[in-house]
Amino acid sequence: MHDEATTHYIDMIDQTTLGHRFIKEEFGVTPRIGWQIDPFGHSAVQAYLLGAEIGFDSLFFGRIDYQDRVKRKNEKSLEVIWQGSKSFGSSSQIFAGALPKNYEPPSGFYFEVNDASPIVQDDVTLFDYNVQERVEDFVAAALSQDGRVNALYSTPSIYTDAKHATGRNWPIKTDDYFPWAARQLEFFKGRNRSGPNTDLLGDALATAQHHDAVTGTEQQHVANDYAKRLAMGYVEAENLAASSLACLVEPMTYSGCEYATKFQQCPLLNISYCPPSEISLSNGKDLVVVVYNALGWKREDIIRIPVGIPVLILVMYEDITVRDSAGRILESQLLPLSDTHVSLRNYHVKAYLGQTPSKTPKYWLAFTASAPPLGFSTYTISSTKTRDGGSTRSSVQLFRRQEKSTFEVGHEHLKLTFSAEEGKLTHYVNHRSSVNESVQQSFSFYSGYNGSDEDPQSSGAYVFRPNSTYTIHPQKQDVLTVIRGPIIDEVHQQINPWIYQINRLHKGKEHVEVEFTVGPIPINDGIGKEVATQIMTNLESNKTFYTDSNGRDFIRRVRDYRTDWDLKVNEPAAGNYYPINLGIYIKDDKKELSLLVDRAVGGSSLVDGQIELMLHRRLLRDDGKGVGEALNETVCVDNQCQGLTIQGKYYFKIDPVGEGAKWRRSAGQEIYSPFLLAFTEQDEGNWISSHVSSFSAIDSSYRLPDNVAILTLQELESNKEVLLRLAHLYEIWEDKDLSVMEKVELQKLFPGKQIVKVVETSLSANQERSEMEKKRLIWKVQGSASNGAKLSRGETVDPSKLIVELAPMEIRTFVIHFDKTLTGNVFYA
Amino acid sequence: MFVVVECKYIVYNTSGGIVPGKLNVHLVPHTHDDVGWLKTVDQYYVGSNNSIQVACVQNVLDSLIPALLADKNRKFIYVEQAFFQRWWRQQSEAMQNTVRMLVSSGQLEFINGGMCMHDEAATHYIDMIDQTTLGHRYIKDQFNVTPRIGWQIDPFGHSAVQAYLLGAEVGFDSLFFARIDYQDRAKRLDDKKLEVIWQGSKSRGSSSQIFTGAFYTGYYEPPSGFYFEVNDDSTVVQDDISLFDYNVQERVNDFVAAALSQANVTRSNHIMFTMGTDFKYQYAHTWFRNMDKLIHYVNQDGRVNAFYSTPSVYTDAKYALDESWPLKTNDYFP
């Protein structure tokens, strides 16, 4: 595409000839169209000589003077008959079209590999489905040109022929298109629109395990996208759970399930928001709570839900009672909702749902629920005039910092002692296990390193790189609020304006639950902060601590040391931080301190006897690892945004050495699979009397052993085939009683079903285990190959016995086939 | 002025395999497609929001198939099933049959095979199993194959559970990754211990061990200067002698130098070049064109032996040597 301003016509002809001859020789064709779209300005020679005389039927180009173009657009004279030569006149004329803007697509229709135009997204499952929008853009772009819309793949030849076939007259153009001037083009950016989507929670969860998702190293809008997918999947799962429960609570009929009961759940219970439990209890209207337990053993846990109590009841000394499936009255407790919880609730409900809740519940109702393995039980909550058997109101006591006193909380075995003067926990005593330990808890923050010329690595989403560390001292005017009752004791403390903490002890449990509310982390000093908490004991842990590997094995860590090389300690804190998904523990020759988490966090033991956890991070710099954003998340109401506030829990327990594993493993499973609560209402006891109020999917005489969990129970083919994964929860040597070969009776897991075949598969269930083992490559290891332990695996399942053996840490996966003629009522988690 | 360029068709010999006495360079073409990072998973798939990052998984898979069909010696591995499944569902029956053929011939191999390349630090093992199962069952169902290799090239740090549970227990024959502590890597480079037998679980010990390779650069990218994406600026192989920048000998020398420096820290005469990185092969042809030439000219040169490979082929080659490997226990954190 030669230039037309600075070229000699002979050269123009030569170079054109060269090309045209080659085409003729190879293909026997002759080009029909001149296409000078990029040169600046257009010459008369081009029109008549390199156009008409070459035999072109038309000539197109992009760049003419911008004022010329404006005028031609107004007059619809972009397309003309160009007579470039006075001499040849009409004998050497050519149809010439100046393109309306440039030789590019209409703006927003650029589809190169690396273009940014909104592409056409015609898959209705895409969030950004945009067919109508793009069609409208396309039509608009076409209308701005010539008013007809019928899109087709074409060439300038076809276009020229079409123009020619109209038989119209075209404006005449003589001379040339010089000189040339231009001005800047403007681009517009397409808007996105949400479309329907059918992704399942499984897909969303699978995607969220991606190493840039769950880790927080994605850009904020991508994090939002994950959250949206998870929320949509959650709603779908919620509906599925509700309809499954509705099915199970119906009395067994041959016609199947009616789905008569509309169950509701409370995904926002973490911010104290649960409309179905906050209904007014009066005039015989009761709240029905179905408690589902996804674990394979019977379990007791404390339920805590916000309840709406009419003022009348409070004044008239009426009361609330909780009854179990058999109608027995249970002990229960009312706890006041703290101001911190109320404001957190109101702000976030507004942020998530767009409106502030109209009523604010004043109380939490707490009671101990128990549910059978893989099953549920039902509780009814009602108002009553009976004086005995009603809920106990908690006592509330305030301790000011200046008081030189200590106080104790706790129920049976476990007691915590606090010093009012110091404003903190001082002692942990378990009278049953005779553990007595001094415990102090503190907060601190690391200031994020901001990078410099010599050392540019900032702290960010990927990189924890603290500059220095600061202790957060509890406020001097601080008050400790102590709430006591038969089910729960709590010690509330406002540590500073943006940290609130509750130490909570549950009746029947021997661990401490710590609930922390952190944020918005202030950044008006221009410093990013990473907030950590420490639990300090006198344990002589000798630099050693243990953290879990993805919630499974515990791995021994030694401070400032690596087993595989001589460590140069450059980052004394960050270099000792390990990921924690289940928990962390330390021990000496007498005791062990275990701490379990409810989310993935970082943690360490930076001093002997201590455990440190990272709770929240807010940073102002990108760490240059690719995400291009600082880790500075916000939550917004009416476009007013503030730093993110997080609320979470961790749990700690001190045991005589060697006894901690039982709690870490069992409680770990309970934290991973909390009770699922579903709510409905009844009038005059009509619901409970007409529905199944307790249920277990497995044989009623059976429960899984303490050291075994069901990881997966998933229907592959209705009533015919299920995927079952069983896991031994203990490592070798981890517990003196439970680190042993265990047995599970398969038939007891599926009462009422006839197991016809059990196929053991690889972990991801895509091949038979035996096949996998046959194919497996056997590698040789240098030096000693074994760690000295006697390694065992469960034996192949004997189809006549249907017993699954599980060795420590073994996970076995089975596809189980049933006789389809027998159907049972099984609820798959 | 006339410059008539005289070019001719060159048949590139890409048919070579392992040569016992030589340094064998396994070229492993791959793309690493995050299921969400700077853009959302939808945006990455369809290639919207390209102003943030030029990335379109649809381009990768669309251009890959004709590139593989063009030469049966070319190979490719695909990892992230969340993307692959979307693409697969949108293909015609004819295209699906073509892809099935490529999978069964081994030209296209599914590696890792979970919905995503999960993190290993912040994930619970049950979720890791679930997402892997979802992907593996779909692959089994559609293609009747089982992935053989763990490919955790991007996550930071590597967990014991990944090794013994999501590796050995899934039936993988080996596990590869890139990111370990830099001091650990320096030591392993010195000791030639990047490739080990990893026993992640003290309970399961050698019964759940896996051959594990950490990449020597700490990245999962090609040797520097061998990036061939449509918009990369590595020097392409120019083998037309009429080109002013004809550079075959130069590029062969670069290739051999890169191979030797990697061979210096690797046990045995097999090394792997990971030919690709994030969202590459959007126009697969540019990569294969250059690798075709490299294989052809490097093997003509004869100092090292290069060929298209996959981590499975590489693993089998290491295995066939019947050597002993260093033992690794615990994990790769922090």
GROMACS .gro file of C-alpha atoms in nm, chain A residues 14 18 112-116 119 121 123 125-128 199 202-203 206-207 209-212 214-215 217-219 221-222 225-226 229 462 549-555 557 562-568 570 575 577-579 581 600 625-627 669 672 711-712 716 723 725 727 729 731-733 762-767 769 772 775-782 784-785 787 791-793 807-811 815, chain B residues 2 32 34-43 46-52 54 59 86 90 115-134 136-137 140 146-148 154-156 159-161 164-166 168-171 173 181-184 187-188 197 199 201-209 211 231 267 282 315-316 318-319 322-328 330-331 333-334:
model
  198
   14ASP     CA    1   0.617  -0.100  -1.062
   18LEU     CA    2   0.498  -0.692  -0.932
  112GLU     CA    3  -0.825  -0.877   1.795
  113VAL     CA    4  -0.671  -1.115   2.045
  114ASN     CA    5  -0.564  -0.824   2.260
  115ASP     CA    6  -0.845  -0.577   2.195
  116ALA     CA    7  -1.062  -0.433   2.464
  119ILE     CA    8  -1.708  -0.904   2.276
  121GLN     CA    9  -2.131  -1.291   2.489
  123ASP     CA   10  -2.400  -1.776   2.646
  125THR     CA   11  -2.494  -1.845   3.174
  126LEU     CA   12  -2.240  -1.566   3.151
  127PHE     CA   13  -2.281  -1.281   3.397
  128ASP     CA   14  -2.201  -1.041   3.116
  199ASP     CA   15  -2.362  -2.231   3.792
  202GLY     CA   16  -1.993  -2.702   4.336
  203ASP     CA   17  -1.860  -2.521   4.033
  206ALA     CA   18  -1.425  -2.549   4.273
  207THR     CA   19  -1.334  -2.227   4.098
  209GLN     CA   20  -1.011  -2.305   4.522
  210HIS     CA   21  -0.802  -2.154   4.251
  211HIS     CA   22  -0.472  -2.023   4.381
  212ASP     CA   23  -0.559  -1.664   4.301
  214VAL     CA   24  -0.899  -1.836   4.793
  215THR     CA   25  -0.566  -1.667   4.853
  217THR     CA   26  -0.436  -1.233   4.528
  218GLU     CA   27  -0.701  -1.153   4.271
  219GLN     CA   28  -0.816  -0.804   4.181
  221HIS     CA   29  -1.363  -0.698   4.104
  222VAL     CA   30  -1.261  -1.061   4.060
  225ASP     CA   31  -1.721  -1.205   4.108
  226TYR     CA   32  -1.620  -1.506   4.317
  229ARG     CA   33  -2.083  -1.696   4.228
  462TYR     CA   34   0.098  -1.175   4.814
  549SER     CA   35  -0.151  -2.921   5.602
  550ASN     CA   36  -0.478  -2.819   5.434
  551GLY     CA   37  -0.672  -2.927   5.740
  552ARG     CA   38  -0.530  -3.278   5.738
  553ASP     CA   39  -0.185  -3.375   5.867
  554PHE     CA   40  -0.003  -3.166   6.125
  555ILE     CA   41   0.348  -3.068   6.025
  557ARG     CA   42   0.766  -2.639   6.235
  562ARG     CA   43   1.420  -2.537   5.765
  563THR     CA   44   1.480  -2.908   5.742
  564ASP     CA   45   1.602  -2.890   5.385
  565TRP     CA   46   1.858  -2.610   5.393
  566ASP     CA   47   2.041  -2.368   5.621
  567LEU     CA   48   1.803  -2.078   5.658
  568LYS     CA   49   1.923  -1.720   5.644
  570ASN     CA   50   1.581  -1.219   5.670
  575GLY     CA   51   0.967  -1.617   5.755
  577TYR     CA   52   0.442  -1.766   5.932
  578TYR     CA   53   0.264  -2.075   5.808
  579PRO     CA   54  -0.082  -2.124   5.660
  581ASN     CA   55  -0.671  -2.405   5.787
  600ALA     CA   56  -0.777  -1.990   5.662
  625LYS     CA   57   0.348  -0.943   4.213
  626GLY     CA   58   0.099  -0.890   3.936
  627VAL     CA   59  -0.238  -0.816   4.091
  669GLN     CA   60  -1.473  -3.161   6.205
  672TYR     CA   61  -1.579  -2.747   5.928
  711LEU     CA   62  -1.602  -3.671   5.369
  712THR     CA   63  -1.839  -3.721   5.081
  716LEU     CA   64  -2.424  -4.022   4.130
  723LEU     CA   65  -1.996  -4.178   4.588
  725ARG     CA   66  -1.547  -4.113   5.093
  727ALA     CA   67  -1.145  -4.073   5.616
  729LEU     CA   68  -0.892  -3.858   6.104
  731GLU     CA   69  -0.210  -3.973   6.204
  732ILE     CA   70   0.006  -4.250   6.333
  733TRP     CA   71   0.125  -4.183   6.689
  762SER     CA   72  -0.877  -4.345   4.321
  763LEU     CA   73  -0.932  -4.036   4.531
  764SER     CA   74  -1.088  -3.839   4.249
  765ALA     CA   75  -1.310  -4.132   4.157
  766ASN     CA   76  -1.208  -4.153   3.794
  767GLN     CA   77  -1.053  -4.500   3.796
  769ARG     CA   78  -0.812  -4.825   4.275
  772MET     CA   79  -0.444  -4.722   3.949
  775LYS     CA   80  -0.025  -4.857   3.665
  776ARG     CA   81   0.160  -4.683   3.941
  777LEU     CA   82   0.530  -4.626   3.882
  778ILE     CA   83   0.749  -4.752   4.159
  779TRP     CA   84   1.028  -4.508   4.232
  780LYS     CA   85   1.349  -4.562   4.408
  781VAL     CA   86   1.461  -4.338   4.688
  782GLN     CA   87   1.815  -4.260   4.793
  784SER     CA   88   1.644  -4.510   5.368
  785ALA     CA   89   1.306  -4.517   5.204
  787ASN     CA   90   1.041  -4.366   5.824
  791LEU     CA   91   0.268  -4.890   5.717
  792SER     CA   92  -0.070  -5.036   5.671
  793ARG     CA   93  -0.372  -4.993   5.456
  807ALA     CA   94  -0.559  -4.715   5.864
  808PRO     CA   95  -0.440  -4.387   6.016
  809MET     CA   96  -0.477  -4.095   5.770
  810GLU     CA   97  -0.619  -4.324   5.507
  811ILE     CA   98  -0.898  -4.191   5.287
  815VAL     CA   99  -1.870  -4.599   4.428
  831PHE     CA  100   1.307  -0.474  -0.647
  861HIS     CA  101  -0.163  -2.146   3.266
  863ASP     CA  102  -0.615  -1.875   3.615
  864VAL     CA  103  -0.984  -1.924   3.680
  865GLY     CA  104  -1.002  -1.564   3.794
  866TRP     CA  105  -0.725  -1.325   3.892
  867LEU     CA  106  -0.711  -0.979   3.735
  868LYS     CA  107  -1.032  -1.058   3.550
  869THR     CA  108  -1.326  -1.276   3.639
  870VAL     CA  109  -1.357  -1.633   3.521
  871ASP     CA  110  -1.617  -1.530   3.257
  872GLN     CA  111  -1.401  -1.245   3.136
  875VAL     CA  112  -1.459  -1.503   2.653
  876GLY     CA  113  -1.175  -1.250   2.645
  877SER     CA  114  -1.366  -0.942   2.752
  878ASN     CA  115  -1.217  -0.663   2.961
  879ASN     CA  116  -0.895  -0.694   2.762
  880SER     CA  117  -0.789  -0.348   2.872
  881ILE     CA  118  -0.703  -0.507   3.209
  883VAL     CA  119  -0.509  -0.952   2.720
  888ASN     CA  120  -0.872  -1.821   2.174
  915ARG     CA  121  -1.712  -2.454   2.912
  919GLN     CA  122  -1.982  -2.528   2.308
  944MET     CA  123  -1.164  -2.759   3.805
  945CYS     CA  124  -0.882  -2.522   3.897
  946MET     CA  125  -0.526  -2.535   4.018
  947HIS     CA  126  -0.617  -2.509   4.382
  948ASP     CA  127  -0.417  -2.323   4.637
  949GLU     CA  128  -0.233  -2.541   4.888
  950ALA     CA  129  -0.199  -2.299   5.175
  951ALA     CA  130  -0.549  -2.171   5.236
  952THR     CA  131  -0.754  -2.469   5.128
  953HIS     CA  132  -0.914  -2.748   5.324
  954TYR     CA  133  -0.831  -3.095   5.203
  955ILE     CA  134  -1.196  -3.188   5.161
  956ASP     CA  135  -1.247  -2.896   4.924
  957MET     CA  136  -0.930  -2.990   4.738
  958ILE     CA  137  -1.061  -3.341   4.693
  959ASP     CA  138  -1.404  -3.222   4.587
  960GLN     CA  139  -1.281  -2.985   4.320
  961THR     CA  140  -1.037  -3.242   4.187
  962THR     CA  141  -1.307  -3.508   4.177
  963LEU     CA  142  -1.542  -3.280   3.987
  965HIS     CA  143  -1.153  -3.588   3.706
  966ARG     CA  144  -1.493  -3.745   3.679
  969LYS     CA  145  -1.329  -3.979   3.274
  975THR     CA  146  -0.735  -4.033   3.400
  976PRO     CA  147  -0.484  -3.754   3.447
  977ARG     CA  148  -0.146  -3.889   3.551
  983ASP     CA  149   0.157  -2.134   4.033
  984PRO     CA  150   0.052  -2.172   4.398
  985PHE     CA  151   0.290  -2.032   4.656
  988SER     CA  152   0.146  -2.879   5.123
  989ALA     CA  153   0.205  -3.230   5.241
  990VAL     CA  154  -0.158  -3.309   5.169
  993TYR     CA  155   0.037  -3.768   4.938
  994LEU     CA  156  -0.337  -3.715   4.917
  995LEU     CA  157  -0.400  -3.505   4.605
  997ALA     CA  158  -0.030  -4.023   4.526
  998GLU     CA  159  -0.381  -4.110   4.636
  999VAL     CA  160  -0.530  -3.956   4.324
 1000GLY     CA  161  -0.310  -4.190   4.127
 1002ASP     CA  162   0.275  -4.055   3.894
 1010ASP     CA  163   1.144  -2.076   4.914
 1011TYR     CA  164   1.436  -1.913   4.734
 1012GLN     CA  165   1.686  -2.035   4.992
 1013ASP     CA  166   1.549  -2.385   4.966
 1016LYS     CA  167   2.031  -2.534   4.824
 1017ARG     CA  168   1.846  -2.782   4.606
 1026ILE     CA  169   1.056  -3.857   4.619
 1028GLN     CA  170   0.663  -3.866   5.140
 1030SER     CA  171   0.252  -3.813   5.532
 1031LYS     CA  172   0.433  -3.974   5.815
 1032SER     CA  173   0.134  -4.201   5.864
 1033ARG     CA  174   0.127  -4.314   5.504
 1034GLY     CA  175   0.502  -4.293   5.446
 1035SER     CA  176   0.635  -4.465   5.137
 1036SER     CA  177   0.295  -4.607   5.054
 1037SER     CA  178   0.180  -4.259   4.953
 1038GLN     CA  179   0.495  -4.111   4.807
 1040PHE     CA  180   0.801  -3.823   4.245
 1060ASN     CA  181   0.272  -1.026   2.094
 1096ARG     CA  182   1.987  -3.530   3.778
 1111GLN     CA  183  -0.404  -1.745   2.213
 1144THR     CA  184   0.807  -3.871   3.421
 1145ASP     CA  185   0.823  -4.200   3.235
 1147LYS     CA  186   1.290  -4.035   3.463
 1148TYR     CA  187   1.133  -4.354   3.584
 1151ASP     CA  188   1.579  -4.678   3.738
 1152GLU     CA  189   1.778  -4.443   3.959
 1153SER     CA  190   1.736  -4.355   4.326
 1154TRP     CA  191   1.604  -4.012   4.419
 1155PRO     CA  192   1.649  -3.798   4.729
 1156LEU     CA  193   1.378  -3.823   4.992
 1157LYS     CA  194   1.166  -3.525   5.093
 1159ASN     CA  195   0.708  -3.258   5.549
 1160ASP     CA  196   0.614  -2.983   5.308
 1162PHE     CA  197   0.610  -2.399   5.361
 1163PRO     CA  198   0.640  -2.120   5.447
   0.00000   0.00000   0.00000
